[in-house]
Each structure stands twice: as structure tokens, then as C-alpha cells.
Short mmCIF file of C-alpha atoms in Angstrom, two decimals:
data_model
loop_
_atom_site.label_atom_id
_atom_site.label_comp_id
_atom_site.label_asym_id
_atom_site.label_seq_id
_atom_site.Cartn_x
_atom_site.Cartn_y
_atom_site.Cartn_z
CA MET A 1 121.95 94.03 104.99
CA PRO A 2 121.96 95.35 101.39
CA THR A 3 123.26 98.81 100.59
CA PRO A 4 120.35 101.29 100.29
CA LEU A 5 119.45 102.53 96.83
CA PRO A 6 121.24 105.85 96.37
CA HIS A 7 118.64 107.71 94.26
CA LEU A 8 115.08 106.49 94.82
CA HIS A 9 113.37 107.52 98.06
CA LEU A 10 109.87 106.03 97.78
CA ALA A 11 108.10 103.06 96.22
CA ALA A 12 104.38 103.48 95.49
CA VAL A 13 102.80 100.05 95.03
CA ASN A 14 99.34 99.52 93.58
CA ILE A 15 97.05 97.27 95.59
CA ASP A 16 94.70 95.39 93.22
CA GLY A 17 96.51 93.46 90.51
CA VAL A 18 99.95 93.94 92.09
CA LEU A 19 99.74 93.01 95.77
CA LEU A 20 96.27 91.44 95.54
CA ASN A 21 94.76 89.34 92.77
CA ASP A 22 92.77 91.14 90.08
CA THR A 23 89.09 90.72 90.94
CA PHE A 24 87.93 93.47 88.61
CA SER A 25 88.86 92.57 85.02
CA PRO A 26 86.93 89.27 84.84
CA VAL A 27 83.76 90.94 86.13
CA ILE A 28 84.05 93.92 83.80
CA ARG A 29 84.69 91.75 80.74
CA GLN A 30 81.73 89.50 81.50
CA MET A 31 79.42 92.47 81.98
CA VAL A 32 80.54 94.02 78.68
CA LEU A 33 80.07 90.77 76.74
CA GLU A 34 76.70 89.98 78.31
CA ARG A 35 75.40 93.33 77.10
CA GLY A 36 76.58 92.90 73.53
CA GLY A 37 79.81 94.87 73.71
CA GLU A 38 83.33 93.90 72.64
CA TYR A 39 86.09 93.69 75.21
CA THR A 40 88.93 95.33 73.28
CA ALA A 41 92.10 97.08 74.41
CA ASP A 42 90.33 100.39 73.70
CA VAL A 43 87.58 99.44 76.13
CA GLU A 44 90.01 98.25 78.79
CA TYR A 45 92.08 101.41 78.43
CA GLY A 46 88.98 103.56 78.89
CA LEU A 47 87.95 101.71 82.05
CA PHE A 48 91.11 101.03 84.03
CA SER A 49 92.65 103.51 86.51
CA GLN A 50 89.71 105.87 86.12
CA SER A 51 87.41 107.15 88.82
CA GLN A 52 84.47 104.82 89.37
CA LEU A 53 81.95 107.14 87.72
CA VAL A 54 84.21 107.90 84.73
CA ALA A 55 84.73 104.16 84.25
CA ALA A 56 80.97 103.62 84.46
CA ARG A 57 80.41 106.14 81.67
CA ALA A 58 83.04 104.39 79.55
CA PHE A 59 81.35 101.07 80.24
CA ALA A 60 77.95 102.44 79.20
CA GLU A 61 79.45 103.54 75.89
CA ALA A 62 81.23 100.23 75.31
CA ALA A 63 78.19 98.08 76.11
CA GLN A 64 75.67 100.54 74.61
CA VAL A 65 73.42 100.47 77.66
CA THR A 66 71.09 103.21 78.86
CA LEU A 67 71.72 102.89 82.59
CA THR A 68 73.13 105.91 84.39
CA PRO A 69 76.77 105.77 85.57
CA GLN A 70 75.62 105.35 89.17
CA GLU A 71 73.21 102.55 88.23
CA LEU A 72 76.02 100.82 86.34
CA LEU A 73 78.38 101.23 89.26
CA ASP A 74 75.83 99.71 91.63
CA LEU A 75 75.26 96.82 89.21
CA TYR A 76 79.00 96.25 88.87
CA LEU A 77 79.47 96.12 92.64
CA GLU A 78 76.68 93.54 92.88
CA GLU A 79 78.26 91.44 90.13
CA ARG A 80 81.67 91.66 91.79
CA GLU A 81 80.27 90.46 95.11
CA ARG A 82 78.90 87.39 93.32
CA TYR A 83 82.29 86.83 91.70
CA LEU A 84 84.07 87.10 95.05
CA ALA A 85 81.88 84.34 96.45
CA HIS A 86 83.85 81.81 94.39
CA THR A 87 87.07 83.77 93.68
CA PRO A 88 88.00 85.62 96.88
CA VAL A 89 90.56 88.37 97.24
CA ARG A 90 93.99 87.02 98.15
CA VAL A 91 97.51 88.33 98.61
CA LEU A 92 99.65 87.43 95.60
CA ASP A 93 102.65 85.19 95.86
CA GLY A 94 105.77 87.23 96.50
CA ALA A 95 103.97 90.33 97.81
CA ALA A 96 105.38 90.20 101.34
CA ASP A 97 108.86 89.38 100.05
CA LEU A 98 108.75 92.33 97.66
CA LEU A 99 107.78 94.73 100.43
CA ALA A 100 110.57 93.38 102.63
CA LEU A 101 113.05 93.83 99.77
CA LEU A 102 111.96 97.41 99.11
CA ARG A 103 112.26 98.23 102.80
CA GLY A 104 115.64 96.51 102.97
CA LEU A 105 116.89 98.72 100.14
CA GLY A 106 116.04 101.80 102.19
CA LEU A 107 112.85 102.87 100.44
CA ARG A 108 109.83 104.36 102.10
CA MET A 109 106.61 102.84 100.80
CA VAL A 110 102.99 103.68 100.20
CA CYS A 111 100.14 101.58 98.83
CA TYR A 112 97.42 103.05 96.61
CA GLY A 113 94.29 102.06 94.71
CA GLY A 114 90.77 103.04 93.73
CA LEU A 115 88.88 101.53 96.67
CA ASP A 116 88.68 103.02 100.14
CA LYS A 117 91.10 102.25 102.96
CA ALA A 118 88.82 99.58 104.42
CA HIS A 119 89.81 97.40 101.45
CA PHE A 120 93.49 97.84 102.34
CA ASP A 121 92.90 97.24 106.05
CA ARG A 122 90.92 94.07 105.40
CA HIS A 123 93.32 92.40 102.98
CA LEU A 124 96.74 93.94 103.70
CA GLY A 125 96.40 94.99 107.32
CA HIS A 126 98.93 92.34 108.34
CA LEU A 127 101.49 94.05 106.08
CA ALA A 128 100.62 97.64 107.04
CA HIS A 129 103.85 98.04 109.03
CA TYR A 130 105.79 98.23 105.76
CA PHE A 131 104.04 101.42 104.63
CA ASP A 132 104.79 105.03 105.48
CA GLY A 133 102.89 108.32 105.65
CA PRO A 134 99.17 107.62 105.27
CA GLY A 135 100.00 103.97 104.53
CA TYR A 136 97.30 103.75 101.88
CA VAL A 137 96.02 106.39 99.45
CA CYS A 138 92.60 106.07 97.79
CA THR A 139 93.00 107.55 94.31
CA ASP A 140 89.37 107.40 93.15
CA ARG A 141 89.09 111.21 93.20
CA PHE A 142 92.37 111.86 91.35
CA ARG A 143 93.22 109.02 89.01
CA PRO A 144 95.81 107.80 88.34
CA GLY A 145 97.33 109.62 91.34
CA ILE A 146 101.02 109.83 90.47
CA ARG A 147 101.24 113.60 90.82
CA GLU A 148 99.22 113.72 94.02
CA ILE A 149 101.17 110.93 95.74
CA THR A 150 104.57 112.20 94.63
CA ARG A 151 104.26 115.95 94.88
CA GLU A 152 101.41 116.63 97.30
CA ILE A 153 101.56 113.80 99.84
CA PHE A 154 105.29 112.99 99.96
CA GLN A 155 106.62 116.23 98.39
CA LEU A 156 109.31 114.48 96.37
CA PRO A 157 110.76 115.09 92.89
CA TYR A 158 109.22 112.84 90.26
CA ASP A 159 112.46 110.96 89.57
CA ARG A 160 112.77 109.89 93.23
CA VAL A 161 109.60 107.78 93.31
CA LEU A 162 109.14 104.33 91.78
CA PHE A 163 105.60 103.29 90.83
CA ILE A 164 104.71 99.62 90.47
CA ASP A 165 101.36 99.12 88.75
CA ASP A 166 99.41 96.71 86.55
CA VAL A 167 97.76 99.30 84.28
CA ALA A 168 99.16 100.83 81.10
CA ARG A 169 97.39 104.15 81.69
CA VAL A 170 99.51 104.59 84.82
CA ALA A 171 102.65 103.78 82.83
CA GLU A 172 101.60 106.43 80.31
CA GLU A 173 101.21 109.05 83.04
CA ALA A 174 104.54 108.01 84.58
CA ARG A 175 106.23 108.66 81.25
CA ARG A 176 104.54 112.05 80.92
CA LEU A 177 105.74 113.13 84.37
CA GLY A 178 109.18 111.52 84.24
CA VAL A 179 108.52 108.92 86.93
CA PRO A 180 110.34 105.55 87.18
CA PHE A 181 107.92 102.68 86.57
CA ILE A 182 107.76 98.89 86.71
CA GLY A 183 104.75 97.23 85.10
CA ARG A 184 103.30 94.06 86.56
CA PRO A 185 100.26 93.32 84.34
CA GLY A 186 97.80 90.86 85.81
CA ASP A 187 97.32 87.24 84.80
CA PHE A 188 93.79 87.61 83.39
CA GLU A 189 93.90 85.65 80.13
CA HIS A 190 91.67 88.10 78.26
CA GLY A 191 93.43 91.22 79.53
CA HIS A 192 95.31 93.70 77.34
CA GLN A 193 97.58 95.49 79.79
CA HIS A 194 100.75 93.51 79.04
CA SER A 195 100.53 94.10 75.29
CA LEU A 196 99.63 97.77 75.81
CA MET A 197 102.66 98.31 78.04
CA ARG A 198 104.92 96.62 75.51
CA ARG A 199 103.59 98.75 72.67
CA MET A 200 104.04 101.86 74.78
CA GLY A 201 107.67 100.87 75.20
CA VAL A 202 107.56 100.36 78.96
CA ARG A 203 111.09 99.23 79.69
CA HIS A 204 110.50 97.08 82.75
CA VAL A 205 107.50 94.73 82.56
CA VAL A 206 107.41 91.62 84.73
CA ARG A 207 105.09 88.63 84.90
CA SER A 208 105.47 87.97 88.62
CA LEU A 209 106.44 89.92 91.72
CA ARG A 210 109.46 87.68 92.21
CA GLU A 211 110.95 89.12 89.03
CA ILE A 212 111.22 92.46 90.84
CA ASP A 213 114.48 91.55 92.52
CA GLU A 214 117.38 93.59 93.86
CA GLU A 215 119.14 93.58 90.50
CA LEU A 216 116.13 95.07 88.71
CA LEU A 217 115.57 97.66 91.43
CA ARG A 218 119.22 98.75 91.28
CA THR A 219 118.92 99.01 87.50
CA VAL A 220 115.85 101.24 87.82
CA ASP A 221 117.57 103.31 90.50
CA GLY A 222 120.57 103.87 88.23
CA GLU A 223 118.34 104.81 85.30
CA ALA A 224 116.44 107.26 87.48
CA ALA A 225 119.69 108.87 88.63
CA ALA A 226 120.93 109.16 85.05
CA GLY A 227 117.56 110.23 83.64
CA THR A 228 117.54 107.31 81.17
CA PHE A 229 114.46 105.41 82.36
CA GLN A 230 111.98 106.83 79.85
CA PRO A 231 110.38 104.30 77.44
CA HIS A 232 110.70 104.62 73.70
CA GLY A 233 107.29 103.43 72.49
CA GLU A 234 104.22 105.34 71.40
CA PRO A 235 101.46 106.76 73.61
CA PHE A 236 98.17 104.91 73.44
CA ALA A 237 96.63 107.42 71.03
CA GLY A 238 99.28 106.54 68.47
CA LEU A 239 98.61 102.84 68.93
CA ARG A 240 94.90 103.31 68.46
CA GLU A 241 95.38 105.16 65.21
CA SER A 242 97.63 102.41 63.85
CA GLY A 243 95.20 99.68 64.90
CA ALA A 244 97.65 98.09 67.28
CA ALA A 245 95.45 98.70 70.28
CA HIS A 246 93.12 95.85 69.34
CA VAL A 247 95.19 92.93 70.54
#
């Protein structure tokens, strides 16, 4: 049995794109392109880890369409259902092993994401025993949800909670609040999250869940204890001004 991590108390793990495959980015990109828009890092940044209606407004601007946010959201959900018919939701390789490792290192855990709990129950119900407190937190009303999960739900200091997410906007908020973070950008070939995280200076970015091993977690724990986990890159606004956001 490994020695528990001495500093971190909780791991908050994003559901879609981290534990489950990303079934959102391909649909969003196709919808943007079909309506004459460009799928740039700016567009992706404006859409990801936002509430559904905020993302719909950003989509309307990117694609220059006249539909209302609710009409766009309804259309998106229809398009995603068609996508799921040939690319179903699945648990990513290494997800169960990662949860077992986090538990073995003494961490409490919670899962979070923008869809309601039925999504969690349907696809991760067989792993629900790993999670504590509410088990799953829907963050659609308070994106990206770091403050609410850390301070309101679990009532912990920011440096005691590790967030694992696939979206650069969440990494940006983690930096602002002083929260340890590991980025696991998705595998979508047209996605921009990996390059955005790198340009933001996110220190720990992995390509697969199996890269989040005990050594990395102990490194993050030590950095959190010493207060040295903050990245050294620029916030997204700085990247946009320099033109680096369009990658």
C-alpha cells in the first residue's frame, strides 16, 4: 500500500475528455465549419467550459448565424445524438486505474462536468464507488466550477485540491486561484487545448491517463506543499494579442 500524499486532500476529475472520450469537439467543429465559420483557438476557447447558453452565444458569433442561443443548443444536441450513433461514449483507457491510484494515495475524489448527473450515472456508474461527497457535480450553472467545488462543496483550501481537466480555460482559472492542475487535453486532431495549455505555461500536461502515475502525483503534491506549482506562461488574453492563439 503506497504512502498517502501528505498535502493534497482531494482530486477533482473532469468527466468528458478525461474519464470519457470527447464527444463534443468534433460536433462543434463540424457545425461551425458547415455554417461558414472558422474553427480557431479563439473559437474553441470561447466555447469550452462555459455554460451551455453562453457557449451557444459564442457559437452564434463564430458561425455568424441568427438562431437564438436556445435554438442553437437544441440543434447542437440533435447533431450530437447523430454523432453518438456511430461514435458512442466510452470510458477511456486508464480511467479506472487512475481512480484506483488516486484512492490508493489517500485522496478523496469527485467527478464534475457540464452535463447532468444522469450522464455520470449512465457511463461511470460502475466506478461511482471511487467518488466522495456528491460523487458528481454538474457545473453548467457555475463554470468552470473550481471555486464552488473547492470552497463551497468540500470547504478546502485551494492548494489542497488537484484538478485534472482537458480544457485550457480551467487551467487558467486554476492558476488564478492557486489550484494544482494536471492537463489532459483530448485526442481530437483539430483541437487546440494542448497548444493553449503549453502557451499558458501549464507545467503538467499529459497525453494519456497512464502518464498520471504515482511519481507525477507526488511531484504535484510536493509543489502544492511548497507553493511552487504555478505555471509561468501567459494568460490567454496575452496569447491572443500576440497572435499565438491561432494554432
